[in-house]
Amino acid sequence: MSRRVFSGVQPTGTLHIGNYLGAIQQFTELQQEEDCLFCIVDLHALTVPQDPVVLREATLKTAGIYLASGIDPKKATVFIQSSVGAHAELAWFLNCIATFGELNRMTQFKEKSTNQETVSSALFTYPVLMAADILLYQTDVVPVGDDQKQHLELSRDIAQRFNHRYGETFKVPEPKILGVGSRIMGLDDASKKMSKSADTDLNRIELLDSPDVIRKKIKRAVTDSGRDVYYDEENKAAVSNLMTIYSRFSGDSLDTIQERYAGKGYGDFKKDLAEVVVEGLRPLQGRYEELSREPQYLLDILKEGAEKAGAIAEQTMKDVKEKVGIVRL
Ligand code: TYM
């Protein structure tokens, strides 16, 4: 029997190759065998201030990138989080299960709240909404990048605690985190992950960057001291990160890449890497271009996705309400 898979991406900024290599590529593989739901988590984006026009555009853009990356709406359910009201509803019930102490230990909250003038209470309870996303669908597997590990642990704890208190209600989900590529680092600073919210766009290669922009960003990417292209995450973090990107886009192993560039410098390697990424993204960009000519098609997919997801969510909500003692009218 196929397993239920759920994952989500926030519609903030344009997605980058970290999102693609860490998460979205896994989605396209999993949809072949498993029962997949892929969500655009717009409610999560609202935990920090958003311009309404920009948020609406980014939500549709993210949906377009899902499809352009190869997510097939005939195989997987693609939908917008806010179009299934049960996400926010279940989050409330789970907020009554999660504790202040465990939320206070979330490293991503600490990172995102430091040096901010004001911090919404939703940013603090963000991981509980994420648990609701996952548990609502009785999810077996959650493909994510390495940075979501702690949030996944929390989702498991919340599920187990609820089940213990009220009886078997939720499946306890397993994370699926890749080895190579689960944490793509910034091009400008290999000690920090590639991120949609980094200060400079030299930090990341966006999935819709033009070939020339990709070439420019790779040319300017930081490298390490020395001139040899070899993999050593500890002492050559920047070059190792570039090799990971090369490997994931070309399918060549790290050893093969190392051999190919033995005795050559960073310059040759970076030039080839730029072409590998340009070619790797070309099909995605072409499909995105085609999809943008048919906006209604995308809306139809999202509407159908919301109906399918909503029907599953309704079953879980019925059970949850019954278990906690909500009066049925
Ligand atoms: P988000 O939108 O920040 O990122 C989307 C996915 O991309 C992965 N990712 C990376 N992988 C490798 N290297 C990187 N530099 C990198 N940056 C991001 C993320 O791990 C993620 O898998 N909280 C989630 C969204 C979410 C979610 C969910 C995910 C909400 N509900 C339920 C799974 C299940 C987030 O902010 O992802």
Short mmCIF file of C-alpha atoms in Angstrom, two decimals, residues 37-38 40 59-60 63 67 73 76-84 137 295-311:
data_model
loop_
_atom_site.label_atom_id
_atom_site.label_comp_id
_atom_site.label_asym_id
_atom_site.label_seq_id
_atom_site.Cartn_x
_atom_site.Cartn_y
_atom_site.Cartn_z
CA LEU A 37 -0.17 16.15 -0.85
CA PHE A 38 1.94 19.23 -1.57
CA ILE A 40 1.70 26.17 -0.40
CA THR A 59 1.39 32.01 -3.63
CA LEU A 60 0.51 31.48 -7.29
CA ALA A 63 2.19 26.77 -7.18
CA LEU A 67 4.12 22.17 -11.39
CA PRO A 73 -1.45 17.15 -10.43
CA ALA A 76 -0.28 14.45 -6.36
CA THR A 77 -2.72 16.81 -4.67
CA VAL A 78 -1.50 20.40 -4.91
CA PHE A 79 -3.30 23.03 -2.85
CA ILE A 80 -3.09 26.24 -0.85
CA GLN A 81 -3.07 25.83 2.94
CA SER A 82 -5.67 28.56 3.62
CA SER A 83 -8.13 26.94 1.19
CA VAL A 84 -8.65 24.13 3.72
CA TYR A 137 -3.68 14.07 6.71
CA PRO A 295 -3.38 31.22 -15.27
CA GLN A 296 -6.83 29.62 -15.20
CA TYR A 297 -5.32 26.12 -15.48
CA LEU A 298 -3.33 26.69 -12.29
CA LEU A 299 -6.38 28.01 -10.44
CA ASP A 300 -8.40 24.94 -11.51
CA ILE A 301 -5.69 22.60 -10.19
CA LEU A 302 -5.57 24.44 -6.87
CA LYS A 303 -9.34 24.36 -6.51
CA GLU A 304 -9.50 20.66 -7.20
CA GLY A 305 -6.60 20.11 -4.80
CA ALA A 306 -8.44 22.00 -2.05
CA GLU A 307 -11.49 19.78 -2.49
CA LYS A 308 -9.48 16.57 -2.31
CA ALA A 309 -7.43 17.70 0.69
CA GLY A 310 -10.52 19.12 2.41
CA ALA A 311 -12.28 15.76 2.25
#
